[in-house]
Amino acid sequence: MTPLKSPWYLCLIASLLSSATFEATLEAAPSPSDEPTIAELRVGFNGAYKLGCWTPVEIELTGGAKQFTGRLAITVPDSDGVPTTVVSAEDRPVGVQPGQTTSARLLVRVGQSNATWLVRFLAEGQVLAERKFYSGPEQDTGAVPGGVPATNRLLLEFGPTVGLGELVRAQDSNNEQTATKIIHVEQTAELPTDWIGFEGIDTVLLATSEPERYRPLLQNSTRVESLRRWVELGGRLVVFCGSEAEELLADDGVLAELIPGKFAEMVPLRQWQALETYSGAERPKTNGGRLDLRIPKLENVQGHIMANAGSPENALPLVVRSRLGLGELVFVALDFDRPPFRDWEGRTSFLRKILNWSSSEGELRQADKTLASVDSDDMIGKLRVALDNQFAGVEVVPFAVVALFVVVYILLIGPGDYLFVSRLLKRPELTWVTFPLIVIGVSAAAYWYANWKKGDQLRINQVEVVDFDLESGLARGTVWSHFFTPRVDDYDLTLQPRYLASPIANHLQSQVSWLGLPGYALGGMQGSAAQTTAFSQGYSFTPNLAGMKSVPVQVWSTKTISARWSAQVDSPIAPSLYRTGDELLGGELSNLSGMGLDDCLLLHGNWAYYLGPMADGVSVKLDHTIQPRTVKTSLTSATAGDTTETDTADDGTVSFRSAESDVTRLVKVMMFFDAIDGRRYTGKLHRYQSFLDMSHLLRQKELAILLARIRQPGSQWLNSDQPFQSDDDKHWTFYRFVVPVGTAPSP
């Protein structure tokens, strides 16, 4: 048989079909995109972060077919639901290489527990990549963890675990607002490079028995410097360092600047007695109850030696409670992640004392029951309410008046209009004229009345607390400003810090932000429903967080903003104080500030000395005419606030309930919350802005704190570089001077 021959046109058709199929295959084959994609968003520390606090985030980008250099932007809501955006610095661009993964870090402040996150990569004047993330279960695609309440207690642990889990389980209650959470960090790269990234952390704990974890910090000390700065500005650090101290604490060691003395040598530790006395727990029965350890010996120790294995003349500090700037530093010359302490039954009680936590769970639970369910659970909520009630010339329209307006309006547009046009004028068709006139008239009357009650001027109520450490020259300022605006407007806000009478220009660092309301109250960051806003565009922070651009505020509304600043300044106080034999104070203080200081109160240990006003250049001598009272009595007495109270207890204190609207009283309680047993006194928490509490410095016998108030306005907010103020603003400005106390002079 001969083969069949296909006609020529069949061959042509087959060729065309084959070509079309090949082209379709080429079109369907995936090709790499030119633009990068946003692959992942990692929030906080292992997913844990506080609402209303700055927290680090890490964005992971995957490169496309082309190389790009740009900036990252993250948008999240503030506590009012208004979108806020942070953008990476222009001088630190983010480079994305083709096909490679790049990560970058930013700081964000989230105001709602169910926030939506918008992440964008900006380059060449456009958005090249964009992705939304939602707060929810981590296993969900595109989900990130939600923030924990601002009143939670977050413990950040780096290095091997020291047994905090047992302590938290024994200590914690079931109240969501008071929960304590442990965050374990494995690598130094997870630590923030900016101190403000630690803002949501209550205590950082470093365990050092595995020194290889710390060696990367020798190559780049930025993270150690950030940690140190955070402590200096009010943070709390606990360092456990025993067997590896020679490497880590020596002069060139990575932690040499984070201990309350100078490393001298390694010495043996054989006895448990000092640890038993400190913790109140018995030694283990193994090894005959003896130790065989080598621990570091510190010299020139600054602070209070809580446990001493040596003699008074030749101390061997095991536990030192000290300070670093305005913050608290606790040093433990032991490794609690290793035997025999790892298996010691007394480890929990030891850690409780290290952290200075109450051991009475019953008292804590009783205090939790006093927390109001419809109010903020934190002291900052009380301060916001008090500031809201202090606006000059601004009155809230009573509900009864609103109801009366509604009733009058209904009567006018209904029977009133009918009787007027039908019975009096006898021309019902005129209702087409009278009805809109009534609507316009009532609306105008309501607007006039509201404007008359609330005013037509900006109002600002501001509290500022400035703390100064005489030994280091460090000044720290904390500003809370609650402002009312009678119109819809937006503002470009920055802060011009002032120290005493002068603006600060040199060596200044400042961060500004919105201030949230903790809890489930109306407007709270954990409200059952997210706050809605009419402002879809929102506002943005400058890359250095020193300003906010285009902050929108609705008509007849308030907003609370805050700022933190620090600088090196000259000392305005010349102290010459010493401890007497009965642990009271002697000596004198001189005011060299260039301005008068009012309501001066000198605090030392459990005692407070009322000095009254100190004019510029005046010295006050502590003698028998100035009798001390307890710190709690002095800070909560009848005359401790803006007004004098008459209803006092037997010990001279004023109940918190009768004084909770007094701004001065609230601020004094917040400044020394632990010293006055604030949890019991107020029934509230003080964790959102807990760095303000300087009670730990009162435990240092070598220190005293001079508390004073100045009548001049403090730091100045600027709107587009112009003063953001009115003639009826109110200011509460307090100063705390941390002064050294020496020993009594020889007779």
Tab-separated table of N, CA and C in Angstrom, residues 658-733:
chain	number	residue	atom	x	y	z
A	658	SER	N	-12.838	60.881	96.979
A	658	SER	CA	-13.241	62.278	97.123
A	658	SER	C	-12.253	63.235	96.477
A	659	ALA	N	-11.121	62.743	96.000
A	659	ALA	CA	-10.096	63.625	95.431
A	659	ALA	C	-9.696	63.228	94.021
A	660	GLU	N	-10.441	62.302	93.382
A	660	GLU	CA	-9.994	61.764	92.110
A	660	GLU	C	-10.181	62.724	90.936
A	661	SER	N	-10.840	63.852	91.152
A	661	SER	CA	-10.967	64.849	90.085
A	661	SER	C	-9.945	65.971	90.229
A	662	ASP	N	-9.083	65.889	91.234
A	662	ASP	CA	-8.063	66.899	91.495
A	662	ASP	C	-6.800	66.518	90.732
A	663	VAL	N	-6.424	67.317	89.740
A	663	VAL	CA	-5.302	66.978	88.867
A	663	VAL	C	-4.004	66.849	89.654
A	664	THR	N	-3.735	67.796	90.545
A	664	THR	CA	-2.489	67.753	91.309
A	664	THR	C	-2.408	66.491	92.159
A	665	ARG	N	-3.491	66.129	92.807
A	665	ARG	CA	-3.485	64.913	93.623
A	665	ARG	C	-3.241	63.674	92.762
A	666	LEU	N	-3.880	63.610	91.611
A	666	LEU	CA	-3.696	62.460	90.730
A	666	LEU	C	-2.244	62.333	90.292
A	667	VAL	N	-1.640	63.444	89.909
A	667	VAL	CA	-0.258	63.399	89.433
A	667	VAL	C	0.686	62.985	90.557
A	668	LYS	N	0.465	63.484	91.760
A	668	LYS	CA	1.323	63.096	92.887
A	668	LYS	C	1.205	61.603	93.181
A	669	VAL	N	0.005	61.076	93.095
A	669	VAL	CA	-0.173	59.641	93.296
A	669	VAL	C	0.571	58.860	92.219
A	670	MET	N	0.487	59.300	90.971
A	670	MET	CA	1.162	58.609	89.883
A	670	MET	C	2.681	58.687	90.011
A	671	MET	N	3.192	59.784	90.548
A	671	MET	CA	4.638	59.961	90.652
A	671	MET	C	5.267	59.056	91.701
A	672	PHE	N	4.481	58.655	92.720
A	672	PHE	CA	5.009	57.804	93.788
A	672	PHE	C	3.977	56.734	94.148
A	673	PHE	N	3.521	56.039	93.136
A	673	PHE	CA	2.408	55.103	93.277
A	673	PHE	C	2.735	53.976	94.254
A	674	ASP	N	3.859	53.318	94.074
A	674	ASP	CA	4.208	52.201	94.957
A	674	ASP	C	4.516	52.670	96.370
A	675	ALA	N	5.118	53.843	96.497
A	675	ALA	CA	5.514	54.332	97.818
A	675	ALA	C	4.310	54.578	98.719
A	676	ILE	N	3.166	54.910	98.138
A	676	ILE	CA	1.972	55.158	98.959
A	676	ILE	C	1.008	53.970	98.922
A	677	ASP	N	1.525	52.819	98.401
A	677	ASP	CA	0.667	51.639	98.255
A	677	ASP	C	-0.540	52.005	97.401
A	678	GLY	N	-0.243	52.537	96.213
A	678	GLY	CA	-1.278	53.098	95.357
A	678	GLY	C	-2.335	52.120	94.915
A	679	ARG	N	-1.968	50.851	94.759
A	679	ARG	CA	-2.971	49.871	94.331
A	679	ARG	C	-4.090	49.767	95.361
A	680	ARG	N	-3.720	49.759	96.626
A	680	ARG	CA	-4.725	49.678	97.679
A	680	ARG	C	-5.434	51.023	97.862
A	681	TYR	N	-4.687	52.118	97.764
A	681	TYR	CA	-5.261	53.442	98.014
A	681	TYR	C	-6.265	53.838	96.941
A	682	THR	N	-5.958	53.534	95.681
A	682	THR	CA	-6.809	53.986	94.579
A	682	THR	C	-7.751	52.911	94.053
A	683	GLY	N	-7.401	51.628	94.238
A	683	GLY	CA	-8.167	50.573	93.586
A	683	GLY	C	-7.938	50.540	92.096
A	684	LYS	N	-6.889	51.222	91.629
A	684	LYS	CA	-6.579	51.305	90.207
A	684	LYS	C	-5.193	50.731	89.939
A	685	LEU	N	-4.921	50.508	88.661
A	685	LEU	CA	-3.593	50.114	88.214
A	685	LEU	C	-2.809	51.349	87.792
A	686	HIS	N	-1.499	51.186	87.703
A	686	HIS	CA	-0.649	52.255	87.173
A	686	HIS	C	0.444	51.598	86.335
A	687	ARG	N	0.019	51.109	85.164
A	687	ARG	CA	0.943	50.361	84.307
A	687	ARG	C	1.126	50.972	82.928
A	688	TYR	N	0.175	51.750	82.478
A	688	TYR	CA	0.298	52.316	81.129
A	688	TYR	C	1.460	53.301	81.062
A	689	GLN	N	1.589	54.154	82.053
A	689	GLN	CA	2.681	55.121	82.107
A	689	GLN	C	3.483	54.896	83.400
A	690	SER	N	3.813	53.649	83.670
A	690	SER	CA	4.434	53.295	84.950
A	690	SER	C	5.844	53.833	85.103
A	691	PHE	N	6.499	54.200	84.007
A	691	PHE	CA	7.847	54.760	84.112
A	691	PHE	C	7.865	56.038	84.941
A	692	LEU	N	6.691	56.670	85.102
A	692	LEU	CA	6.626	57.910	85.880
A	692	LEU	C	6.839	57.661	87.371
A	693	ASP	N	6.570	56.453	87.833
A	693	ASP	CA	6.662	56.136	89.261
A	693	ASP	C	8.134	56.005	89.666
A	694	MET	N	8.599	56.898	90.543
A	694	MET	CA	9.984	56.871	90.995
A	694	MET	C	10.100	56.399	92.437
A	695	SER	N	9.169	55.546	92.864
A	695	SER	CA	9.218	55.020	94.229
A	695	SER	C	10.491	54.229	94.481
A	696	HIS	N	11.009	53.566	93.441
A	696	HIS	CA	12.209	52.742	93.638
A	696	HIS	C	13.409	53.573	94.070
A	697	LEU	N	13.441	54.856	93.697
A	697	LEU	CA	14.562	55.701	94.110
A	697	LEU	C	14.477	56.050	95.589
A	698	LEU	N	13.281	56.016	96.160
A	698	LEU	CA	13.151	56.281	97.591
A	698	LEU	C	13.713	55.133	98.423
A	699	ARG	N	13.920	53.966	97.810
A	699	ARG	CA	14.516	52.843	98.538
A	699	ARG	C	16.036	52.950	98.603
A	700	GLN	N	16.607	53.917	97.896
A	700	GLN	CA	18.049	54.131	97.917
A	700	GLN	C	18.378	55.159	98.993
A	701	LYS	N	19.086	54.735	100.028
A	701	LYS	CA	19.386	55.634	101.136
A	701	LYS	C	20.272	56.797	100.712
A	702	GLU	N	20.993	56.621	99.621
A	702	GLU	CA	21.915	57.657	99.174
A	702	GLU	C	21.239	58.709	98.312
A	703	LEU	N	19.911	58.627	98.189
A	703	LEU	CA	19.193	59.552	97.319
A	703	LEU	C	18.008	60.170	98.045
A	704	ALA	N	17.694	61.397	97.663
A	704	ALA	CA	16.458	62.065	98.077
A	704	ALA	C	15.848	62.704	96.836
A	705	ILE	N	14.563	63.008	96.895
A	705	ILE	CA	13.865	63.610	95.755
A	705	ILE	C	13.179	64.884	96.221
A	706	LEU	N	13.506	65.984	95.558
A	706	LEU	CA	12.835	67.255	95.819
A	706	LEU	C	11.717	67.418	94.804
A	707	LEU	N	10.482	67.431	95.289
A	707	LEU	CA	9.304	67.627	94.443
A	707	LEU	C	8.868	69.077	94.551
A	708	ALA	N	8.690	69.727	93.406
A	708	ALA	CA	8.286	71.136	93.398
A	708	ALA	C	7.359	71.377	92.218
A	709	ARG	N	6.655	72.494	92.289
A	709	ARG	CA	5.776	72.915	91.196
A	709	ARG	C	6.147	74.322	90.784
A	710	ILE	N	6.109	74.584	89.483
A	710	ILE	CA	6.332	75.940	88.998
A	710	ILE	C	5.046	76.443	88.365
A	711	ARG	N	4.816	77.735	88.476
A	711	ARG	CA	3.563	78.312	87.988
A	711	ARG	C	3.636	78.692	86.518
A	712	GLN	N	4.831	78.854	85.969
A	712	GLN	CA	4.947	79.205	84.562
A	712	GLN	C	4.618	77.995	83.686
A	713	PRO	N	4.067	78.236	82.492
A	713	PRO	CA	3.808	77.122	81.574
A	713	PRO	C	5.098	76.386	81.235
A	714	GLY	N	4.973	75.105	80.996
A	714	GLY	CA	6.139	74.294	80.673
A	714	GLY	C	6.388	74.235	79.178
A	715	SER	N	6.606	73.042	78.668
A	715	SER	CA	6.909	72.852	77.253
A	715	SER	C	5.762	73.349	76.381
A	716	GLN	N	6.120	73.815	75.195
A	716	GLN	CA	5.163	74.470	74.296
A	716	GLN	C	4.912	73.614	73.053
A	717	TRP	N	3.645	73.290	72.801
A	717	TRP	CA	3.285	72.644	71.539
A	717	TRP	C	3.286	73.688	70.432
A	718	LEU	N	3.731	73.279	69.255
A	718	LEU	CA	3.745	74.141	68.078
A	718	LEU	C	2.874	73.523	66.998
A	719	ASN	N	2.094	74.373	66.342
A	719	ASN	CA	1.295	73.979	65.188
A	719	ASN	C	1.860	74.697	63.979
A	720	SER	N	2.499	73.937	63.087
A	720	SER	CA	3.188	74.541	61.931
A	720	SER	C	4.159	75.621	62.396
A	721	ASP	N	4.915	75.294	63.433
A	721	ASP	CA	5.955	76.164	64.001
A	721	ASP	C	5.400	77.396	64.703
A	722	GLN	N	4.080	77.480	64.880
A	722	GLN	CA	3.471	78.577	65.623
A	722	GLN	C	2.926	78.043	66.950
A	723	PRO	N	2.934	78.859	68.018
A	723	PRO	CA	2.449	78.380	69.317
A	723	PRO	C	1.022	77.839	69.235
A	724	PHE	N	0.831	76.676	69.755
A	724	PHE	CA	-0.471	76.016	69.804
A	724	PHE	C	-1.024	76.252	71.201
A	725	GLN	N	-1.801	77.339	71.360
A	725	GLN	CA	-2.204	77.767	72.691
A	725	GLN	C	-3.380	78.725	72.606
A	726	SER	N	-3.934	79.039	73.786
A	726	SER	CA	-4.956	80.071	73.911
A	726	SER	C	-4.715	80.813	75.216
A	727	ASP	N	-5.491	81.856	75.433
A	727	ASP	CA	-5.310	82.655	76.650
A	727	ASP	C	-5.882	81.976	77.888
A	728	ASP	N	-6.683	80.947	77.705
A	728	ASP	CA	-7.340	80.301	78.841
A	728	ASP	C	-6.828	78.884	79.089
A	729	ASP	N	-5.625	78.583	78.619
A	729	ASP	CA	-5.054	77.261	78.861
A	729	ASP	C	-4.711	77.085	80.338
A	730	LYS	N	-4.686	75.841	80.774
A	730	LYS	CA	-4.297	75.523	82.149
A	730	LYS	C	-3.093	74.586	82.126
A	731	HIS	N	-2.160	74.855	83.039
A	731	HIS	CA	-0.925	74.077	83.089
A	731	HIS	C	-0.664	73.597	84.511
A	732	TRP	N	-0.234	72.364	84.617
A	732	TRP	CA	0.262	71.803	85.875
A	732	TRP	C	1.668	71.280	85.580
A	733	THR	N	2.676	71.969	86.070
A	733	THR	CA	4.064	71.615	85.765
A	733	THR	C	4.802	71.280	87.055
